[in-house]
Every structure is written in structure tokens, then in C-alpha cells.
Short mmCIF file of C-alpha atoms and ligand atoms in Angstrom, two decimals:
data_model
loop_
_atom_site.label_atom_id
_atom_site.label_comp_id
_atom_site.label_asym_id
_atom_site.label_seq_id
_atom_site.Cartn_x
_atom_site.Cartn_y
_atom_site.Cartn_z
CA UNK A 1 1.53 -22.19 -3.12
CA UNK A 2 2.92 -18.85 -1.55
CA UNK A 3 5.70 -17.56 -4.08
CA UNK A 4 6.45 -19.99 -7.16
CA UNK A 5 5.30 -18.85 -10.29
CA UNK A 6 4.35 -22.92 -11.03
CA UNK A 7 3.40 -22.05 -14.69
CA UNK A 8 5.80 -22.98 -17.41
CA UNK A 9 6.91 -20.60 -20.38
CA UNK A 10 6.81 -21.59 -24.03
CA UNK A 11 7.98 -19.32 -27.08
CA UNK A 12 6.22 -17.75 -29.37
CA UNK A 13 6.98 -15.89 -32.07
CA UNK A 14 4.34 -12.24 -33.54
CA UNK A 15 5.34 -9.65 -36.14
CA UNK A 16 8.12 -7.42 -34.85
CA UNK A 17 6.66 -4.13 -35.67
CA UNK A 18 3.24 -5.29 -33.46
CA UNK A 19 6.15 -6.30 -30.78
CA UNK A 20 7.13 -2.99 -31.59
CA UNK A 21 4.27 -1.07 -31.08
CA UNK A 22 2.65 -3.18 -27.75
CA UNK A 23 6.33 -1.58 -26.27
CA UNK A 24 4.86 1.95 -27.23
CA UNK A 25 1.36 1.10 -25.63
CA UNK A 26 2.79 -0.38 -22.92
CA UNK A 27 5.17 2.64 -22.16
CA UNK A 28 2.54 5.39 -22.60
CA UNK A 29 -0.39 3.80 -20.68
CA UNK A 30 1.75 1.65 -18.30
CA UNK A 31 0.03 -0.76 -16.17
CA UNK A 32 2.11 -3.90 -17.79
CA UNK A 33 5.65 -4.42 -17.19
CA UNK A 34 6.12 -6.22 -20.58
CA UNK A 35 4.47 -6.94 -23.70
CA UNK A 36 4.92 -10.63 -22.32
CA UNK A 37 1.84 -9.89 -20.06
CA UNK A 38 0.08 -7.72 -22.01
CA UNK A 39 -0.19 -10.71 -24.51
CA UNK A 40 -0.66 -12.98 -21.74
CA UNK A 41 -3.66 -11.01 -20.01
CA UNK A 42 -5.22 -10.41 -23.31
CA UNK A 43 -5.52 -14.10 -24.09
CA UNK A 44 -6.74 -14.80 -21.18
CA UNK A 45 -9.58 -11.88 -21.93
CA UNK A 46 -10.65 -13.45 -24.52
CA UNK A 47 -10.02 -17.04 -23.81
CA UNK A 48 -11.63 -16.91 -19.73
CA UNK A 49 -15.28 -16.34 -21.77
CA UNK A 50 -16.17 -19.64 -20.27
CA UNK A 51 -14.20 -19.93 -17.59
CA UNK A 52 -14.79 -16.71 -15.89
CA UNK A 53 -13.19 -17.63 -12.34
CA UNK A 54 -9.96 -16.99 -14.68
CA UNK A 55 -11.21 -13.77 -14.13
CA UNK A 56 -10.62 -13.36 -10.78
CA UNK A 57 -14.54 -12.06 -10.37
CA UNK A 58 -18.29 -14.39 -11.83
CA UNK A 59 -20.92 -11.94 -12.93
CA UNK A 60 -22.37 -12.34 -9.82
CA UNK A 61 -19.14 -11.06 -7.77
CA UNK A 62 -19.62 -7.98 -9.81
CA UNK A 63 -22.66 -7.27 -8.73
CA UNK A 64 -21.86 -7.77 -5.62
CA UNK A 65 -19.42 -4.86 -5.36
CA UNK A 66 -21.39 -2.92 -7.01
CA UNK A 67 -23.26 -2.76 -4.72
CA UNK A 68 -21.15 -2.32 -2.26
CA UNK A 69 -20.26 0.43 -4.17
CA UNK A 70 -23.36 2.22 -4.24
CA UNK A 71 -23.83 2.00 -0.71
CA UNK A 72 -21.10 3.32 -0.04
CA UNK A 73 -21.68 6.15 -2.09
CA UNK A 74 -18.66 4.95 -4.75
CA UNK A 75 -20.45 4.45 -7.64
CA UNK B 1 -7.47 0.02 -18.47
CA UNK B 2 -6.46 -0.64 -14.67
CA UNK B 3 -3.14 -2.49 -13.74
CA UNK B 4 -2.80 -6.67 -14.31
CA UNK B 5 -2.26 -7.23 -10.57
CA UNK B 6 0.77 -8.12 -8.60
CA UNK B 7 2.49 -11.42 -10.30
CA UNK B 8 -0.83 -11.75 -12.98
CA UNK B 9 -3.64 -13.48 -10.79
CA UNK B 10 -5.64 -11.32 -7.73
CA UNK B 11 -5.33 -12.86 -4.48
CA UNK B 12 -7.70 -14.00 -3.01
CA UNK B 13 -7.90 -15.99 0.71
CA UNK B 14 -11.07 -15.33 1.60
CA UNK B 15 -13.69 -18.28 2.45
CA UNK B 16 -16.64 -19.03 1.92
CA UNK B 17 -19.76 -18.41 3.89
CA UNK B 18 -20.55 -22.24 4.30
CA UNK B 19 -16.50 -23.11 4.51
CA UNK B 20 -16.38 -20.58 7.10
CA UNK B 21 -18.65 -22.11 9.52
CA UNK B 22 -16.25 -25.27 9.30
CA UNK B 23 -13.22 -23.68 9.28
CA UNK B 24 -14.08 -21.89 12.13
CA UNK B 25 -15.46 -25.15 13.93
CA UNK B 26 -12.09 -26.66 13.29
CA UNK B 27 -10.19 -23.54 14.41
CA UNK B 28 -11.35 -23.78 18.04
CA UNK B 29 -9.39 -27.59 17.84
CA UNK B 30 -6.00 -25.93 16.32
CA UNK B 31 -3.67 -24.37 18.43
CA UNK B 32 -4.58 -20.91 18.54
CA UNK B 33 -1.44 -18.03 18.11
CA UNK B 34 -2.17 -14.61 18.97
CA UNK B 35 -2.00 -11.82 16.65
CA UNK B 36 -1.06 -8.18 17.32
CA UNK B 37 -2.34 -5.37 15.01
CA UNK B 38 -0.09 -5.35 12.72
CA UNK B 39 -0.40 -9.11 11.72
CA UNK B 40 -4.37 -9.15 11.72
CA UNK B 41 -3.81 -5.97 9.23
CA UNK B 42 -1.24 -8.91 7.30
CA UNK B 43 -3.77 -11.24 7.60
CA UNK B 44 -6.38 -9.42 5.86
CA UNK B 45 -4.16 -7.75 3.32
CA UNK B 46 -2.68 -11.41 2.07
CA UNK B 47 -6.46 -12.36 1.91
CA UNK B 48 -7.89 -10.05 0.08
CA UNK B 49 -4.92 -9.55 -2.74
CA UNK B 50 -3.70 -6.29 -1.63
CA UNK B 51 -0.31 -8.11 -1.25
CA UNK B 52 -0.33 -10.76 -4.25
CA UNK B 53 0.85 -12.87 -5.05
CA UNK B 54 1.40 -13.79 -1.74
CA UNK B 55 -0.91 -15.65 -0.28
CA UNK B 56 0.14 -16.60 3.14
CA UNK B 57 3.53 -15.12 6.40
CA UNK B 58 6.63 -15.60 3.82
CA UNK B 59 8.53 -18.75 4.17
CA UNK B 60 12.37 -18.43 4.53
CA UNK B 61 13.54 -18.59 0.67
CA UNK B 62 10.90 -16.15 0.14
CA UNK B 63 12.26 -14.20 3.24
CA UNK B 64 15.88 -13.96 2.74
CA UNK B 65 15.85 -12.93 -1.20
CA UNK B 66 13.09 -10.03 -0.26
CA UNK B 67 16.14 -9.14 2.38
CA UNK B 68 19.38 -9.56 0.10
CA UNK B 69 17.90 -9.09 -3.64
CA UNK B 70 14.75 -7.19 -3.33
CA UNK B 71 13.12 -9.69 -4.90
CA UNK B 72 10.81 -13.33 -3.85
CA UNK B 73 12.19 -15.94 -4.87
CA UNK B 74 9.78 -16.50 -8.17
CA UNK B 75 12.57 -12.93 -8.81
CA UNK B 76 9.13 -11.04 -8.75
CA UNK B 77 10.47 -7.24 -7.35
CA UNK B 78 9.18 -7.48 -2.72
CA UNK B 79 11.01 -5.29 -0.77
CA UNK B 80 9.43 -5.75 2.28
CA UNK B 81 9.04 -9.36 4.04
CA UNK B 82 5.35 -10.00 5.15
CA UNK B 83 6.50 -12.39 8.75
CA UNK B 84 4.84 -13.31 10.88
CA UNK B 85 6.84 -13.99 14.35
CA UNK B 86 6.26 -15.67 16.96
CA UNK B 87 7.58 -17.06 20.85
CA UNK B 88 9.51 -20.62 20.56
CA UNK B 89 6.75 -20.63 23.61
CA UNK B 90 4.10 -20.24 21.80
CA UNK B 91 4.39 -23.26 18.95
CA UNK B 92 5.36 -26.13 21.16
CA UNK B 93 4.83 -28.94 19.79
CA UNK B 94 3.83 -27.47 16.01
CA UNK B 95 5.50 -28.68 13.16
CA UNK B 96 6.06 -28.21 9.36
CA UNK B 97 2.41 -29.43 7.79
CA UNK B 98 0.34 -28.64 10.63
CA UNK B 99 -2.01 -26.13 10.94
CA UNK B 100 -2.80 -23.46 12.87
CA UNK B 101 -5.45 -20.74 14.22
CA UNK B 102 -4.13 -17.49 14.20
CA UNK B 103 -7.03 -15.37 16.82
CA UNK B 104 -7.39 -11.42 16.77
CA UNK B 105 -8.97 -10.49 19.89
CA UNK B 106 -9.91 -13.25 20.83
CA UNK B 107 -11.93 -14.11 18.13
CA UNK B 108 -10.26 -16.54 15.09
CA UNK B 109 -9.11 -14.98 12.29
CA UNK B 110 -7.15 -16.99 9.66
CA UNK B 111 -6.56 -20.68 9.60
CA UNK B 112 -2.66 -21.39 8.77
CA UNK B 113 -1.03 -23.97 7.55
CA UNK B 114 2.12 -23.91 8.18
CA UNK B 115 5.44 -24.97 5.64
CA UNK B 116 8.43 -23.62 7.73
CA UNK B 117 9.26 -22.34 10.85
CA UNK B 118 12.74 -21.11 11.21
CA UNK B 119 14.90 -18.19 13.03
CA UNK B 120 15.69 -14.88 12.05
CA UNK B 121 19.00 -12.00 12.95
CA UNK B 122 16.70 -8.21 13.57
CA UNK B 123 19.86 -7.01 13.46
CA UNK B 124 20.47 -8.02 9.86
CA UNK B 125 16.99 -7.53 8.87
CA UNK B 126 17.31 -4.32 10.11
CA UNK B 127 19.98 -2.99 8.13
CA UNK B 128 18.80 -5.27 5.14
CA UNK B 129 15.75 -3.16 4.95
CA UNK B 130 16.09 -0.16 7.23
CA UNK B 131 19.54 1.01 6.12
CA UNK B 132 20.71 1.57 10.22
CA UNK B 133 20.64 -0.98 13.42
CA UNK B 134 20.15 1.75 14.61
CA UNK B 135 17.61 1.40 17.76
CA UNK B 136 16.18 5.76 17.34
CA UNK B 137 14.64 4.68 14.33
CA UNK B 138 11.14 3.47 15.13
CA UNK B 139 11.05 0.94 13.00
CA UNK B 140 14.51 -0.30 13.87
CA UNK B 141 13.11 0.15 17.41
CA UNK B 142 10.29 -1.76 16.96
CA UNK B 143 11.71 -5.36 14.77
CA UNK B 144 13.67 -5.31 18.43
CA UNK B 145 10.58 -6.58 19.94
CA UNK B 146 9.41 -8.24 17.40
CA UNK B 147 9.27 -11.80 18.46
CA UNK B 148 12.15 -14.82 18.04
CA UNK B 149 10.84 -17.16 15.99
CA UNK B 150 9.40 -16.20 11.58
CA UNK B 151 6.30 -18.37 10.82
CA UNK B 152 5.67 -18.77 7.02
CA UNK B 153 2.58 -20.78 5.29
CA UNK B 154 -0.88 -19.75 3.24
CA UNK B 155 -3.14 -18.35 5.20
CA UNK B 156 -7.68 -18.98 5.54
CA UNK B 157 -8.77 -15.74 6.37
CA UNK B 158 -12.18 -16.75 8.78
CA UNK B 159 -13.06 -12.97 8.87
CA UNK B 160 -11.95 -8.90 8.61
CA UNK B 161 -10.73 -7.62 11.85
CA UNK B 162 -12.53 -4.99 12.74
CA UNK B 163 -12.44 -1.47 11.49
CA UNK B 164 -13.60 1.63 12.32
CA UNK B 165 -12.95 3.25 8.33
CA UNK B 166 -15.46 0.80 7.08
CA UNK B 167 -17.43 2.60 5.02
CA UNK B 168 -14.36 4.18 3.43
CA UNK B 169 -12.19 1.08 3.00
CA UNK B 170 -12.17 -1.23 -0.11
CA UNK B 171 -10.76 -3.83 -1.00
CA UNK B 172 -8.57 -4.04 -4.71
CA UNK B 173 -11.37 -6.00 -5.48
CA UNK B 174 -14.06 -3.34 -5.25
CA UNK B 175 -11.21 -0.43 -7.07
CA UNK B 176 -10.74 -2.16 -9.73
CA UNK B 177 -14.08 -2.25 -10.19
CA UNK B 178 -14.44 1.21 -9.27
CA UNK B 179 -11.81 2.95 -11.92
CA UNK B 180 -12.98 0.27 -14.42
CA UNK B 181 -16.71 1.74 -13.37
CA UNK B 182 -15.46 4.95 -14.28
CA UNK B 183 -13.60 4.46 -17.16
CA UNK B 184 -10.71 5.53 -15.86
CA UNK B 185 -7.35 4.38 -17.70
CA UNK B 186 -4.77 5.75 -16.38
CA UNK B 187 -4.46 6.25 -12.45
CA UNK B 188 -2.71 8.40 -10.04
CA UNK B 189 -2.18 6.64 -6.66
CA UNK B 190 -1.14 9.06 -3.13
CA UNK B 191 0.62 6.50 -0.27
CA UNK B 192 0.22 9.37 3.21
CA UNK B 193 0.00 8.66 6.57
CA UNK B 194 -0.57 12.48 7.51
CA UNK B 195 -3.23 16.25 6.73
CA UNK B 196 -3.13 17.15 3.39
CA UNK B 197 -1.49 20.71 3.02
CA UNK B 198 -0.30 22.95 -0.26
CA UNK B 199 2.15 20.96 -1.23
CA UNK B 200 0.11 17.74 -1.46
CA UNK B 201 -3.00 19.34 -3.07
CA UNK B 202 0.17 20.63 -5.76
CA UNK B 203 1.26 17.86 -6.28
CA UNK B 204 -2.02 15.46 -6.57
CA UNK B 205 -3.28 18.13 -8.95
CA UNK B 206 0.07 17.87 -11.23
CA UNK B 207 -0.79 13.73 -11.36
CA UNK B 208 -3.90 14.26 -11.97
CA UNK B 209 -4.02 16.78 -14.85
CA UNK B 210 -2.57 13.90 -16.91
CA UNK B 211 -4.21 10.55 -15.61
CA UNK B 212 -8.21 9.97 -15.98
CA UNK B 213 -8.46 9.19 -12.01
CA UNK B 214 -6.43 9.89 -8.87
CA UNK B 215 -6.68 7.47 -5.63
CA UNK B 216 -5.60 8.53 -2.28
CA UNK B 217 -5.04 6.15 -0.23
CA UNK B 218 -3.92 6.80 3.26
CA UNK B 219 -2.29 4.53 5.34
CA UNK B 220 -4.34 3.53 9.41
CA UNK B 221 -2.78 1.78 11.67
CA UNK B 222 0.28 2.04 13.79
CA UNK B 223 2.58 4.81 13.11
CA UNK B 224 5.10 6.69 15.81
CA UNK B 225 4.24 9.16 18.46
CA UNK B 226 3.63 12.35 16.74
CA UNK B 227 2.24 11.60 13.21
CA UNK B 228 -1.19 12.69 12.95
CA UNK B 229 -4.50 10.07 14.24
CA UNK B 230 -5.44 8.25 11.90
CA UNK B 231 -8.88 10.00 12.20
CA UNK B 232 -8.17 13.69 11.17
CA UNK B 233 -6.20 12.51 8.55
CA UNK B 234 -9.03 10.91 7.30
CA UNK B 235 -12.08 13.75 8.16
CA UNK B 236 -8.89 16.30 6.71
CA UNK B 237 -8.65 14.75 3.44
CA UNK B 238 -12.54 14.56 3.55
CA UNK B 239 -12.84 18.11 3.74
CA UNK B 240 -10.18 19.13 0.88
CA UNK B 241 -12.16 16.83 -1.35
CA UNK B 242 -15.15 18.32 -0.63
CA UNK B 243 -14.09 22.06 -0.93
CA UNK B 244 -11.19 21.48 -3.90
CA UNK B 245 -11.57 18.41 -5.69
CA UNK B 246 -13.85 17.58 -8.55
CA UNK B 247 -16.04 14.39 -6.70
CA UNK B 248 -15.82 12.23 -10.53
CA UNK B 249 -12.02 11.97 -10.77
CA UNK B 250 -11.31 10.70 -6.62
CA UNK B 251 -11.22 8.09 -4.85
CA UNK B 252 -10.51 7.94 -1.01
CA UNK B 253 -9.85 4.84 0.81
CA UNK B 254 -7.83 3.92 3.42
CA UNK B 255 -5.98 0.97 3.97
CA UNK B 256 -4.44 -0.61 7.15
CA UNK B 257 -0.98 -1.17 7.01
CA UNK B 258 1.53 -0.68 9.56
CA UNK B 259 3.55 2.21 8.43
CA UNK B 260 7.74 1.92 9.22
CA UNK B 261 9.88 4.18 7.98
CA UNK B 262 12.13 2.19 5.82
CA UNK B 263 12.29 5.06 3.04
CA UNK B 264 13.40 3.54 -0.26
CA UNK B 265 13.03 0.11 0.35
CA UNK B 266 9.15 1.08 1.54
CA UNK B 267 7.89 3.17 -1.48
CA UNK B 268 8.90 0.16 -3.74
CA UNK B 269 6.20 -1.23 -1.61
CA UNK B 270 3.38 1.02 -1.82
CA UNK B 271 4.27 0.97 -5.25
CA UNK B 272 3.61 -2.82 -5.82
CA UNK B 273 0.89 -2.12 -2.88
CA UNK B 274 -0.81 0.43 -5.59
CA UNK B 275 -0.72 -1.61 -8.37
CA UNK B 276 -2.52 -3.87 -6.83
CA UNK B 277 -5.51 -2.14 -6.45
CA UNK B 278 -4.82 -1.41 -10.09
CA UNK B 279 -3.08 2.16 -10.02
CA UNK B 280 -1.33 2.52 -12.91
CA UNK B 281 1.58 5.08 -11.66
CA UNK B 282 2.57 5.86 -8.30
CA UNK B 283 2.97 9.25 -7.14
CA UNK B 284 6.31 9.16 -4.88
CA UNK B 285 7.08 12.53 -2.39
CA UNK B 286 10.84 12.92 -1.70
CA UNK B 287 11.72 11.42 1.28
CA UNK B 288 8.82 8.95 1.12
CA UNK B 289 8.43 7.06 4.09
CA UNK B 290 11.36 8.36 5.49
CA UNK B 291 11.87 9.65 9.22
CA UNK B 292 14.76 11.54 10.48
CA UNK B 293 17.71 12.27 8.69
CA UNK B 294 18.69 8.49 7.87
CA UNK B 295 17.54 8.77 4.30
CA UNK B 296 18.74 10.94 1.56
CA UNK B 297 15.62 12.77 -0.60
CA UNK B 298 15.81 11.27 -3.59
CA UNK B 299 16.87 8.15 -2.24
CA UNK B 300 13.20 7.19 -2.73
CA UNK B 301 13.15 7.95 -6.18
CA UNK B 302 16.56 6.76 -7.27
CA UNK B 303 15.81 2.88 -6.25
CA UNK B 304 12.93 2.67 -8.44
CA UNK B 305 15.62 2.27 -11.55
CA UNK B 306 16.26 -1.15 -10.20
CA UNK B 307 12.93 -2.59 -11.19
CA UNK B 308 11.58 -1.97 -14.80
CA UNK B 309 9.76 -5.23 -14.41
CA UNK B 310 7.45 -2.97 -11.61
CA UNK B 311 4.16 -3.37 -13.87
CA UNK B 312 3.04 0.61 -12.36
CA UNK B 313 4.50 3.41 -13.01
CA UNK B 314 6.39 5.46 -10.75
CA UNK B 315 5.65 9.42 -11.24
CA UNK B 316 8.61 11.84 -8.96
CA UNK B 317 7.06 15.24 -8.95
CA UNK B 318 9.00 17.63 -6.78
CA UNK B 319 8.19 19.19 -4.34
CA UNK B 320 5.45 21.81 -4.04
CA UNK B 321 6.48 25.47 -2.82
CA UNK B 322 4.88 29.19 -2.94
CA UNK B 323 6.83 31.55 -4.64
CA UNK B 324 5.88 35.04 -3.61
CA UNK B 325 7.49 36.64 -7.25
CA UNK B 326 5.74 34.00 -9.26
CA UNK B 327 2.25 34.42 -6.82
CA UNK B 328 1.77 30.67 -6.91
CA UNK B 329 2.57 27.21 -6.22
CA UNK B 330 5.38 26.04 -7.83
CA UNK B 331 8.45 23.53 -8.14
CA UNK B 332 12.41 23.81 -8.59
CA UNK B 333 11.13 22.94 -12.23
CA UNK B 334 8.99 25.88 -12.89
CA UNK B 335 9.82 28.53 -10.79
CA UNK B 336 13.11 30.93 -11.65
CA UNK B 337 13.75 32.95 -8.53
CA UNK B 338 15.75 32.66 -5.94
CA UNK B 339 15.60 31.12 -2.24
CA UNK B 340 14.47 34.53 -0.87
CA UNK B 341 11.06 34.70 -2.69
CA UNK B 342 10.18 31.07 -1.98
CA UNK B 343 8.68 30.20 0.96
CA UNK B 344 8.79 26.17 1.20
CA UNK B 345 6.18 24.35 3.55
CA UNK B 346 6.98 22.52 5.75
CA UNK B 347 5.52 19.42 7.96
CA UNK B 348 7.17 19.58 10.57
CA UNK B 349 6.23 23.46 10.89
CA UNK B 350 2.73 22.97 10.38
CA UNK B 351 3.24 20.36 13.30
CA UNK B 352 4.13 23.02 15.60
CA UNK B 353 1.64 25.82 14.61
CA UNK B 354 -0.90 23.08 14.90
CA UNK B 355 0.76 22.01 18.13
CA UNK B 356 0.91 25.99 19.78
CA UNK B 357 -3.33 26.51 19.41
CA UNK B 358 -2.10 28.65 15.89
CA UNK B 359 -4.09 28.58 12.30
CA UNK B 360 -1.64 27.89 9.90
CA UNK B 361 -1.49 30.79 6.51
CA UNK B 362 -3.97 30.03 3.45
CA UNK B 363 -0.56 29.71 1.64
CA UNK B 364 0.18 26.66 3.35
CA UNK B 365 -2.98 24.90 4.55
CA UNK B 366 -6.61 24.86 3.48
CA UNK B 367 -9.16 26.42 5.62
CA UNK B 368 -10.83 23.79 6.03
CA UNK B 369 -8.75 21.10 6.38
CA UNK B 370 -6.61 23.16 9.08
CA UNK B 371 -10.55 23.63 10.44
CA UNK B 372 -10.82 19.77 11.43
CA UNK B 373 -6.96 19.41 12.79
CA UNK B 374 -7.48 23.17 15.40
CA UNK B 375 -10.66 21.08 16.48
CA UNK B 376 -9.93 17.67 17.88
CA UNK B 377 -8.62 17.78 20.94
CA UNK B 378 -5.82 16.26 20.71
CA UNK B 379 -4.63 15.28 16.62
CA UNK B 380 -2.07 14.22 17.57
CA UNK B 381 -0.60 10.41 18.12
CA UNK B 382 0.93 10.72 22.17
CA UNK B 383 4.47 8.80 23.39
CA UNK B 384 2.75 6.23 25.59
CA UNK B 385 -0.14 5.81 22.52
CA UNK B 386 2.30 4.07 20.20
ZN1 ZN C 401 8.63 31.76 -8.67
#
């Protein structure tokens, strides 16, 4: 699919102060557009240790990338 | 940590070596469409996740949404349509749902599943993307020369288009690993289509002062006559970094993508693309991606207000100039002195000096950089080349 976000969303509840801390973290660190995105990322990180595909790169792929980076002198 | 890709997942539409064999054979049986350098670059950028979450060239719903709302139909920010234009006679007998082969320089480049064939209004496109229909605008002129129909649909990339700068061309999955390996958490990306002068160096180092790393990502590919040649830009940056930057905090790699000169909209596009490379911050220049007097000097800053959900932080670093009283490079915010002490570094002025073979003064451009440019027989793109 080119464009549609296929995943249906559900709501979850978290403690307000944790939410505020997460929000502050995002404002200071950048990299995420919302607390929701941060939470999704962290959940995926935890859950995908078994399915490394979800994270994009397998260990093997990452090693290949590093090989190229070394060959080009980036690392 | 590096930025999450736009839309949450880094797109990968490249194919495994095994599948490639099969698809290459298949491609030779399919209706063929020949594409130019810019489209081939876009196809590669889609496949390697530079344009995540796009998995292909835009269908009409996304195209219209991007023109009218500056968002994809999923509501994700997106400001420049990524489209594939064809002549009606190119696709005789082809219908929605068919596969076609995209060819570049006589070799199969990608297989595309056509989701939709649709018409477009180039004048409307120009008004919305460039804010002008004036054919003197280089981006508008280029738009008017494009073909009459658009085709949308996902692609599978069979091979990378040939890249003369292969050994300094990194894809997002590579920069992400690289930034991670270096332990960078805050990464400032710098877009450029120019050779670096002292003003650029100042802006980059200002950003680097409060981030972990600087990602210098010059565009290579189509640019207008009078712009610097790709190889001059690359050599100039290599010289600057070699002599004036700590190597462990800089990454230089090129991105093949055409300049559109769409000012504010293109500034946001440039930011989204760098988010996909893993950057957390994006340096937005004064009159970023502008040309002539089509855009106000700060329009490219103001547009970012409309995208609180962009997921990459714009850095609005003020233009630098040399102040004789301060005795150094400064900007409006930190120098109290009147105009008479200030020496502005203009790209136009530098260009004129270089064209007449003159070496720019050192407060404008590093000696090593100037040397690279002056040593090149033809540092600028000429009228009949673009
Ligand atoms: Zn001053």
C-alpha cells in the first residue's frame, strides 16, 4: 500500500506524570513527533527481539552495512 | 537515538538477489517505460526508504492531498508530490492493476504495479507547489515540460541507477547504522546545493555546538544553469572537512534528488527526507530552496509552524556575516553593531568573483575551498546543459 496507514489504533492509559516526562523528553531530544510514537517505538523495541524483521535490519544485514561503511572509511 | 522514519517504518522496496533474477526476466516481457535521471533517482529514493512512507509513485488521492493540504491521505506531512509522468502513447493498452517495467539508460530499473493512471493540471501544480505560474521560475519551467499523464503505484527496484559518487552515497539504513555506531543521539542535517562559504561553516558549527553530529548531505542531480557542478560541491566540502572539521563529528554523503526551487514547501520536504536518514534536527536556511524573489526571506521558516507533528526539529539559524567591530563571524542576534561594520557574504558576489577568476577574501571563503573551485575548468552548469 502506498499511503494508507493500515493499522487500526486502540487507546491505552498511562500515568500523567510519566506522560509529561515523555513529552518533555521528546521536546528536548527530538526524534519523535508524539508520545504515542515514542510508546509505539519502545513497545516495538521490546517485542521485536524475537522478530527482528519488524525493526528493519537483521543482525546479518547490519553487519553487511557495517562492512560497507568500513570499506568506505566511514567507520 | 536517531529519528524514527517518517510514518514509523523505513520502507524497503529493493529486491533480494534471488528475486532479482526472476524479476529481471519478467521485466523484459512487460510494457516498457523509459524514465529520465530525476525519475530514476526518485525510484531509487522510494525503494531505499528516503521517501518513507511512500512505497511508490503517488496515486491521485495522495497527489491531491499533498497539493491542497501538504499532507498524504494518511494525514502525514508531505509537501512535494512524488510523481511519474508519461505520454498517453507510452501506455497504450496498459490499465490499472497491470505491471510495467521502468527502464533507465536502456536497462530495466524497476517493476511498477500501476494502481492508477490520472491526468494533472500543471498550472495548478505550479501555483500550489511553487506559488507562481511564471515560466521564468526554473521549477515551473521544468513542470510545464513534463508529460500529460501521471501513473501511481508501488515499485520494486531491480538495481540502483549508476552513481558517479557511489563511494560517498549512503542510504538511510546505512546512515542510521552509522549514527548509531558513533553513538550520536542528536544529529543536525544540513541540506546544500552550494559550495561552502564562511557563512555556511558558521551555521553548521553553530548547530554542531549543541548536537552530537553533523550530517552534511549535498544534493546531486539536476540543477539550474549557473549553479555549481556536483563534483565541485563534493570536492569543496571534502576540502573544508579535511582542514576545518573534527572528522568524528561529521558525516558527508550525497543524495541524488533534483532541486525544485520550491522554497518553503521544499524546505519541509528536505527535512522529511533527512528525518528518514535518521537526523533529529534540520538546519533551515534563510530563503531555503528559494530562487529569485519568488519567496520571502523567512517563508521557509514560517511554514514549519504548520507541522508540529513533523518528527524532526527545524533549526532556524540566522544568516552569518563578518563584523569588523566584533572581529569575527556573527549574526543579527549576537552583534550590536550597525550595518557599516558588517560584511555580508553573498553567494551571488562569490559567484561573480569566481567567474572572473578572482580568489575570494578569506573571511568569505576558506583558501582550500576557493582553490578547489578555481582549479576546476568549468565550475558552473552552463545554459545548454540543464
Ligand atoms: Zn559586531
